[in-house]
mmCIF file of C-alpha atoms in Angstrom:
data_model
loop_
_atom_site.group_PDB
_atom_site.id
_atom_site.type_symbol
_atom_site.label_atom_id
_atom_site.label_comp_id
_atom_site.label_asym_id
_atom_site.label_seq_id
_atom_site.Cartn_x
_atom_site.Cartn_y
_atom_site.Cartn_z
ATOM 1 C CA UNK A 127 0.000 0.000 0.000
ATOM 2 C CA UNK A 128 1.247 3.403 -0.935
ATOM 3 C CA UNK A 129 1.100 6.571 1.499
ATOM 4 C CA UNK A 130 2.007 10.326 0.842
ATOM 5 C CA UNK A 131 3.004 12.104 3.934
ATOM 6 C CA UNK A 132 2.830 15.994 3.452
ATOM 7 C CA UNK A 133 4.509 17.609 6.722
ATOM 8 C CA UNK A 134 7.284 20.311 7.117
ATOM 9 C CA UNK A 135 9.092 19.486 10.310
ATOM 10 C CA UNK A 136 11.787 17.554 8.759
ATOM 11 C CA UNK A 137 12.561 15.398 11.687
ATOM 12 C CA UNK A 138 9.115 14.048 12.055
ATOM 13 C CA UNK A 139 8.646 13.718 8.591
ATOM 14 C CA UNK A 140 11.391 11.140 8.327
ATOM 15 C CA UNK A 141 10.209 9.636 11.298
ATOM 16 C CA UNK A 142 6.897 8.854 9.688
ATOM 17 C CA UNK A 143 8.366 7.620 6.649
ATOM 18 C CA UNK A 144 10.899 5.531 8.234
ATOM 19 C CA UNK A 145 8.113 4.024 10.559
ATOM 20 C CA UNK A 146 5.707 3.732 7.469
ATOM 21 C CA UNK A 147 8.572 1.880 5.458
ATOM 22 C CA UNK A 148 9.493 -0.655 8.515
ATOM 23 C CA UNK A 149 5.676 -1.185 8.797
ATOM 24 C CA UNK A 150 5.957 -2.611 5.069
ATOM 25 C CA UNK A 151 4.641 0.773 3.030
ATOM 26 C CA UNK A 152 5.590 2.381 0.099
ATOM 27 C CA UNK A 153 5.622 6.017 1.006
ATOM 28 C CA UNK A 154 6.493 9.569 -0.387
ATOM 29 C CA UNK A 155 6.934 12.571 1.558
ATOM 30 C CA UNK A 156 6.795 16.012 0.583
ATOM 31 C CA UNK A 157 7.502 18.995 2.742
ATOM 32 C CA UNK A 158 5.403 21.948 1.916
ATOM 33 C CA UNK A 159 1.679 22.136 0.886
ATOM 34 C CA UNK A 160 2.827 22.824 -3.039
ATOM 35 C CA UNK A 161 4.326 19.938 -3.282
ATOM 36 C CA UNK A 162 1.964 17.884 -1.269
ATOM 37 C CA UNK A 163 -0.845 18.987 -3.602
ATOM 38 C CA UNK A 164 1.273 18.313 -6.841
ATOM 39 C CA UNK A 165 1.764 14.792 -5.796
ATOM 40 C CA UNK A 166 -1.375 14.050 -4.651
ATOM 41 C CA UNK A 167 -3.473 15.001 -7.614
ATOM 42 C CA UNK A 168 -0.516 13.028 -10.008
ATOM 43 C CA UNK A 169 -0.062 9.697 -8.188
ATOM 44 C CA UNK A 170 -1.900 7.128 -6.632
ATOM 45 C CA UNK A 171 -2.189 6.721 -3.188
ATOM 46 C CA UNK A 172 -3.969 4.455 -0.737
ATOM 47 C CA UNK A 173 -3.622 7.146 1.925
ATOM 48 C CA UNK A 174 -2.544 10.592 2.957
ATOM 49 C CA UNK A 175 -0.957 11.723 6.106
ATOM 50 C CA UNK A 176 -1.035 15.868 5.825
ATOM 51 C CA UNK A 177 -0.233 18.725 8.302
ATOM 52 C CA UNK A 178 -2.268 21.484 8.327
ATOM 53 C CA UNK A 179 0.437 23.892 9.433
ATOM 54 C CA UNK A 180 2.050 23.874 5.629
ATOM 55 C CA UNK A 181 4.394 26.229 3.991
ATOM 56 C CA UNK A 182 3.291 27.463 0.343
ATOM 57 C CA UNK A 183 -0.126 25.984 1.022
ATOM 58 C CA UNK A 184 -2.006 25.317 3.883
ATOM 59 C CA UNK A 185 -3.251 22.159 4.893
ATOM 60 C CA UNK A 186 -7.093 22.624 4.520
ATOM 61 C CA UNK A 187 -6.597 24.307 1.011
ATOM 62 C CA UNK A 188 -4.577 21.421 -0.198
ATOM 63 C CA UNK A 189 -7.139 19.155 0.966
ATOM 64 C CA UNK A 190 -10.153 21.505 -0.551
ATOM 65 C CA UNK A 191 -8.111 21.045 -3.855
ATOM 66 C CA UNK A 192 -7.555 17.631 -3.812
ATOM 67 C CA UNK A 193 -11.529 16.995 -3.266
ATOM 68 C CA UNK A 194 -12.758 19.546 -5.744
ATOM 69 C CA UNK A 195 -10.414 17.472 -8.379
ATOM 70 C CA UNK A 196 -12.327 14.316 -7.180
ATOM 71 C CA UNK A 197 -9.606 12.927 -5.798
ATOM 72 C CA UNK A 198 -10.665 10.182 -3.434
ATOM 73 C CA UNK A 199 -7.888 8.776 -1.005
ATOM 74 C CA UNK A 200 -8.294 8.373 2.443
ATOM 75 C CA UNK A 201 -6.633 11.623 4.324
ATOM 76 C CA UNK A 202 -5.626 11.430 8.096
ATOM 77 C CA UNK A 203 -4.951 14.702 9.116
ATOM 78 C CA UNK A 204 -2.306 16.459 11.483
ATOM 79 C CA UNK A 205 -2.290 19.233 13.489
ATOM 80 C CA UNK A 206 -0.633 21.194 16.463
ATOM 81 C CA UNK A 207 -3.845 23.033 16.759
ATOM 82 C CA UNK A 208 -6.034 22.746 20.274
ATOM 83 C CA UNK A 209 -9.101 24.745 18.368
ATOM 84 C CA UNK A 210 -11.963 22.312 18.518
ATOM 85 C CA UNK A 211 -13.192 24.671 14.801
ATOM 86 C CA UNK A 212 -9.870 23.538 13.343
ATOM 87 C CA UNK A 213 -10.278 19.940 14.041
ATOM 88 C CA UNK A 214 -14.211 20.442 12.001
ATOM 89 C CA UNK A 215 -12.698 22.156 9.295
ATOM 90 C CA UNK A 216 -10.489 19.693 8.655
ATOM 91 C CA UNK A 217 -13.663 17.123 8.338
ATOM 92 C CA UNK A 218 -15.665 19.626 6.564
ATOM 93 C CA UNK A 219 -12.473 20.059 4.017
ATOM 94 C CA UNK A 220 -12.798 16.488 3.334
ATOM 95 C CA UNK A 221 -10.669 14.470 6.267
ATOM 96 C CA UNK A 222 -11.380 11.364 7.037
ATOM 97 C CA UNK A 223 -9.800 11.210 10.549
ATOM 98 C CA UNK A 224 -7.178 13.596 12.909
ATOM 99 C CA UNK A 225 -4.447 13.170 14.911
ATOM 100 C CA UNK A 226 -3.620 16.074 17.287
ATOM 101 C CA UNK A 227 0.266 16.514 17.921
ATOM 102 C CA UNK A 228 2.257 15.219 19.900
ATOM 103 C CA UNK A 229 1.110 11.882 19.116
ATOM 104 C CA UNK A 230 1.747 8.406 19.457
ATOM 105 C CA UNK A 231 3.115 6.301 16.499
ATOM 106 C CA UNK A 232 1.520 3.489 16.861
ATOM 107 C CA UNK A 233 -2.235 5.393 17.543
ATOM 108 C CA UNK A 234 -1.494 6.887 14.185
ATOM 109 C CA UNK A 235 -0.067 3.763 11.595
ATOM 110 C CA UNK A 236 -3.433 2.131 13.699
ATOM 111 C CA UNK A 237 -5.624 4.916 12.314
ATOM 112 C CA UNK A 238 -4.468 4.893 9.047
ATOM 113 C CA UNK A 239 -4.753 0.977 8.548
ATOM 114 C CA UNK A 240 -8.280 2.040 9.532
ATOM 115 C CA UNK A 241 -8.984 4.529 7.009
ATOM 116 C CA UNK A 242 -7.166 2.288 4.470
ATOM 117 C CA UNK A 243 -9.530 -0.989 5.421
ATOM 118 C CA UNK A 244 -12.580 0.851 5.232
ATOM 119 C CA UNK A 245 -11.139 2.439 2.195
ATOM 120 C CA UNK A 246 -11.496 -1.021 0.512
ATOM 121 C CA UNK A 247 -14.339 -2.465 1.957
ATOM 122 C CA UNK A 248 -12.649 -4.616 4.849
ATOM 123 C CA UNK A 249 -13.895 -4.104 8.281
ATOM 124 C CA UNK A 250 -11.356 -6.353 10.229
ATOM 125 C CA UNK A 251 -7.732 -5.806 10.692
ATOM 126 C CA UNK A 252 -7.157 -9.403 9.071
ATOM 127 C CA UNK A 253 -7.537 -10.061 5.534
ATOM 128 C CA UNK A 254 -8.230 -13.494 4.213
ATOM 129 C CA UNK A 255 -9.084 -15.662 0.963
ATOM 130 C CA UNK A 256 -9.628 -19.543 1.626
ATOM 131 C CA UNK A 257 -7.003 -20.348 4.624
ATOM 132 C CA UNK A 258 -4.654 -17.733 3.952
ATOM 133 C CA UNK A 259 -4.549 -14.582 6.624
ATOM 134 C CA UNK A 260 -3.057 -11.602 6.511
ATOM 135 C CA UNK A 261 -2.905 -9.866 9.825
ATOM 136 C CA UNK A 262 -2.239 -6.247 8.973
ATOM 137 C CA UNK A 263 -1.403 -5.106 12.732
ATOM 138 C CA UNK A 264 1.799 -7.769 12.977
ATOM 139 C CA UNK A 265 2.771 -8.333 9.447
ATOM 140 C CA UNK A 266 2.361 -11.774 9.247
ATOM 141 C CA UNK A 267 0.998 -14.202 6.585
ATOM 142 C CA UNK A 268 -0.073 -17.694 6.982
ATOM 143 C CA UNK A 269 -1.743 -20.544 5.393
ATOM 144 C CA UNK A 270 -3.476 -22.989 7.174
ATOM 145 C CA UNK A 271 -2.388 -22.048 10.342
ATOM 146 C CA UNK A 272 1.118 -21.941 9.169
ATOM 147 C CA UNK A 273 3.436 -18.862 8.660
ATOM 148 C CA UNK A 274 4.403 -18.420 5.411
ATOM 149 C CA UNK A 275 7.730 -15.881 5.555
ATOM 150 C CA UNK A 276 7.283 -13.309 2.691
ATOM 151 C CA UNK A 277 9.827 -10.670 1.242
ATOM 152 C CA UNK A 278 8.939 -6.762 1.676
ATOM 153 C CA UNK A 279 7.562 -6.541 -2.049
ATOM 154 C CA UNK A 280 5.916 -9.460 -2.476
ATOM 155 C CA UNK A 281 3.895 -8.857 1.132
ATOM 156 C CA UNK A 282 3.199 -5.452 -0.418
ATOM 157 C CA UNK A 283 1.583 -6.774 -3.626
ATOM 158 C CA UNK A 284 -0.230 -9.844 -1.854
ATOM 159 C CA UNK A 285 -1.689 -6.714 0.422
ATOM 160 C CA UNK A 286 -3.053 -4.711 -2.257
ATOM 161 C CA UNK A 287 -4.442 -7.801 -3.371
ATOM 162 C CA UNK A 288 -6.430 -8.949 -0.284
ATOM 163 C CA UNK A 289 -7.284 -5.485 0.363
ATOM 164 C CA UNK A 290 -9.487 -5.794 -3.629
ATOM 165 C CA UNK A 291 -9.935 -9.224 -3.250
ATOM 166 C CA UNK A 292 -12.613 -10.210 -5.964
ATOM 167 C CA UNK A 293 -11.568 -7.313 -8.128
ATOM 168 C CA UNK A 294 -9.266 -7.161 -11.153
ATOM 169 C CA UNK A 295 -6.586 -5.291 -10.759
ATOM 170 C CA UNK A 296 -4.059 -4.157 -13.845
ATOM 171 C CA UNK A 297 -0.174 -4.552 -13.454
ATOM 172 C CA UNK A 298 0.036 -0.599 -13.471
ATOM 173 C CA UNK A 299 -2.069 -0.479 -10.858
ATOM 174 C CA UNK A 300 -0.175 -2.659 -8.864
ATOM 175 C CA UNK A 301 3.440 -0.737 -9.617
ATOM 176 C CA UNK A 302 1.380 2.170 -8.547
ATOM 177 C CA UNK A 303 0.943 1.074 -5.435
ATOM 178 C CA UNK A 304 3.351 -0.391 -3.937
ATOM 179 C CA UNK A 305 6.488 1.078 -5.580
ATOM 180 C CA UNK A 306 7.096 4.809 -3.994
ATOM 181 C CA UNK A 307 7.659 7.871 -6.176
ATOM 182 C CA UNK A 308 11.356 7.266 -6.660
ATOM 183 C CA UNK A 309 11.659 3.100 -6.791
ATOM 184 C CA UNK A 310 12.773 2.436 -10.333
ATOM 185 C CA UNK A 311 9.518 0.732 -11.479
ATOM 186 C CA UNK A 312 9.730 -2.321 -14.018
ATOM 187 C CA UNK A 313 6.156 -3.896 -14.910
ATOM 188 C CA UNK A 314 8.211 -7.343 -15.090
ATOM 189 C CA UNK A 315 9.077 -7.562 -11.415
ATOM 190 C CA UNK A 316 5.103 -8.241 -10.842
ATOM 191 C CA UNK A 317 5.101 -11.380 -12.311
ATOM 192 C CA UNK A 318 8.440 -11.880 -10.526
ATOM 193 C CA UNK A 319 6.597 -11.628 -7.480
ATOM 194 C CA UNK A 320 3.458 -13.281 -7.932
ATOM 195 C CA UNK A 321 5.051 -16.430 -9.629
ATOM 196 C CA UNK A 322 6.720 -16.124 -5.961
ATOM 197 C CA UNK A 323 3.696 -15.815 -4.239
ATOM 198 C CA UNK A 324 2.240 -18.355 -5.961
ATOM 199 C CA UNK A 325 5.262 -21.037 -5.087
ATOM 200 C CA UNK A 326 5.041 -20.108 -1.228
ATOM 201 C CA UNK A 327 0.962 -20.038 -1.180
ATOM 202 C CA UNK A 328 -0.672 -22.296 -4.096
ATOM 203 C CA UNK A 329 -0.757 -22.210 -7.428
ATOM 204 C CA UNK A 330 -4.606 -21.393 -7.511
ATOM 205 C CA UNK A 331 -3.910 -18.445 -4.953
ATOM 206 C CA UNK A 332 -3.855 -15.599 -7.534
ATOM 207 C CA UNK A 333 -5.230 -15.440 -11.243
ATOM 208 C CA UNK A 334 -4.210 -14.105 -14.194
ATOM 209 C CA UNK A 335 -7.109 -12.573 -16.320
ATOM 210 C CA UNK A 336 -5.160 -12.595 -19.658
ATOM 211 C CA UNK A 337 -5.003 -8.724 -20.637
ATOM 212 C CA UNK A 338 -6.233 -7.282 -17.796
ATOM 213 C CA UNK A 339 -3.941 -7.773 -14.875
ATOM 214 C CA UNK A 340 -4.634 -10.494 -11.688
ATOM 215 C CA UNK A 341 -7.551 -11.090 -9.359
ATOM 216 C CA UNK A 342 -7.524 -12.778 -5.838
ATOM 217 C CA UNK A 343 -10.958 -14.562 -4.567
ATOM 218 C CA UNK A 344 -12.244 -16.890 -2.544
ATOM 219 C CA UNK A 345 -10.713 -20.515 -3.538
ATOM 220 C CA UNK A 346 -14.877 -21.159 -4.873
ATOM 221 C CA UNK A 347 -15.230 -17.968 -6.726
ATOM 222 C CA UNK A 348 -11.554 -18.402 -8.701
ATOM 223 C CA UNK A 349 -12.635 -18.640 -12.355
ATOM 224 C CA UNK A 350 -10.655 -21.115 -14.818
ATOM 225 C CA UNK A 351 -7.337 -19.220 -15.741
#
C-alpha cells in the first residue's frame, strides 16, 4: 500500500516515513503544501498523512483542492492546533480522521490501517481468501495455520491484493501502489513476485485474467485461468 506524507518538520517527517517503510509501506513525503498537492493530484495513493500547518499551502486548502479534483484517497490529518473549529474544518475540508500533535506512532499507523480498510471495503484488521490470513497489525501471513515468511515486495503486492480481493486489478495499478515515487519501477518484477507468491501459497492463490492484470478470490469464486 502506498502513502504520501505531506509535513514540514523535517525530523518528524522522516520519522513517519521511516516508521511507514518498517511497517511494510511504500511512502512519499513532501515537505510543503505545493508539493503535497502536486503529488497528490498526479499519483496514486492508498492514503494521505497531511499537516495542516504547511508552507506554500495550507493544509485545509490542499485538501479543498484535492476533493474539488475528485480525488478520493483516504486523508488522516495532522495538526498542532487545540481549536476544537480547526479539528471540524479539517472534516468539513474532506478528512477522514485527525491526529492532534504530539502523538503516538503506533495510535497513528493504527488509524491509518483504519482509514485504508474501510477504504477497501474490509472491516477487520485481518484479511483473508480460503485459509490464507493476513494480519495487517503484525505483518504476518499464513496458510493454514502456518506462517508463510514473505519478502517486503511481495507482502506489499499480496496486500493490495487482499485489500481488492474479488476485483481485477491491472499490473500498473499494482506498480502504482506499492512502488514509492522514486523506486525504479519495471512492470516485469510483478510477475516476478506473484510467480513467488504463488510457489510459497498455491498455485490457484492468484489469477491471471489474460489482458487485464490479476484477481484474488475466494478458492470457490476463482474462475478457470
Amino acid at each position: 500500500m502506498r502513502v504520501l506524507i505531506v509535513e514540514d518538520e523535517p525530523n518528524l517527517g522522516q520519522q513517519l516515513r521511516n516508521t511507514l517503510e518498517g511497517a511494510g509501506y511504500a511512502v512519499d513525503l513532501a515537505t510543503d503544501g505545493e508539493e503535497g498537492h502536486f503529488l497528490g493530484s498526479t499519483e496514486e495513493y492508498d492514503a494521505i498523512i497531511l499537516d495542516l500547518g504547511l508552507p506554500e499551502v495550507d493544509g485545509l486548502t490542499v485538501l479543498d483542492r484535492w476533493r474539488k479534483e475528485g480525488r478520493a484517497a483516504p486523508v488522516l490529518v495532522l495538526t498542532a492546533r487545540d481549536s476544537w473549529s480547526d479539528k471540524v474544518a479539517g472534516l468539513d475540508a474532506g478528512a477522514d480522521d485527525y491526529v492532534a500533535k504530539p502523538f503516538q506512532t503506533e495510535e497513528l499507523i493504527a488509524r491509518l490501517r483504519a482509514l485504508i480498510r474501510r477504504a477497501s471495503g474490509n472491516a477487520s484488521a485481518e484479511l483473508t481468501a480460503g485459509d490464507i490470513r493476513l494480519d495487517t497489525r503484525s505483518g504476518k501471513v499464513t496458510r493454514a495455520g502456518e506462517p508463510v515468511k514473505l519478502t517486503a515486495q511481495e507482502y506489499k503486492l499480496l496486500s493490495y491484493l487482499l485489500h481488492h480481493k474479488g476485483k481485477v486489478v491491472s499490473r500498473t495499478e499494482l506498480i502504482e501502489h506499492i512502488y514509492d515515487q522514486d523506486f525504479d519501477r519495471d512492470s516485469n518484477t510483478i510477475e516476478v513476485f506473484v510467480t513467488r507468491i504463488r510457489k510459497k501459497l498455491g498455485q490457484d492463490v492468484i489469477t491471471t485474467i489474460r489482458g487485464l492484470g490479476y484477481s484474488l478470490d475466494e478458492p470457490d469464486a476463482r474462475p478457470a485461468v
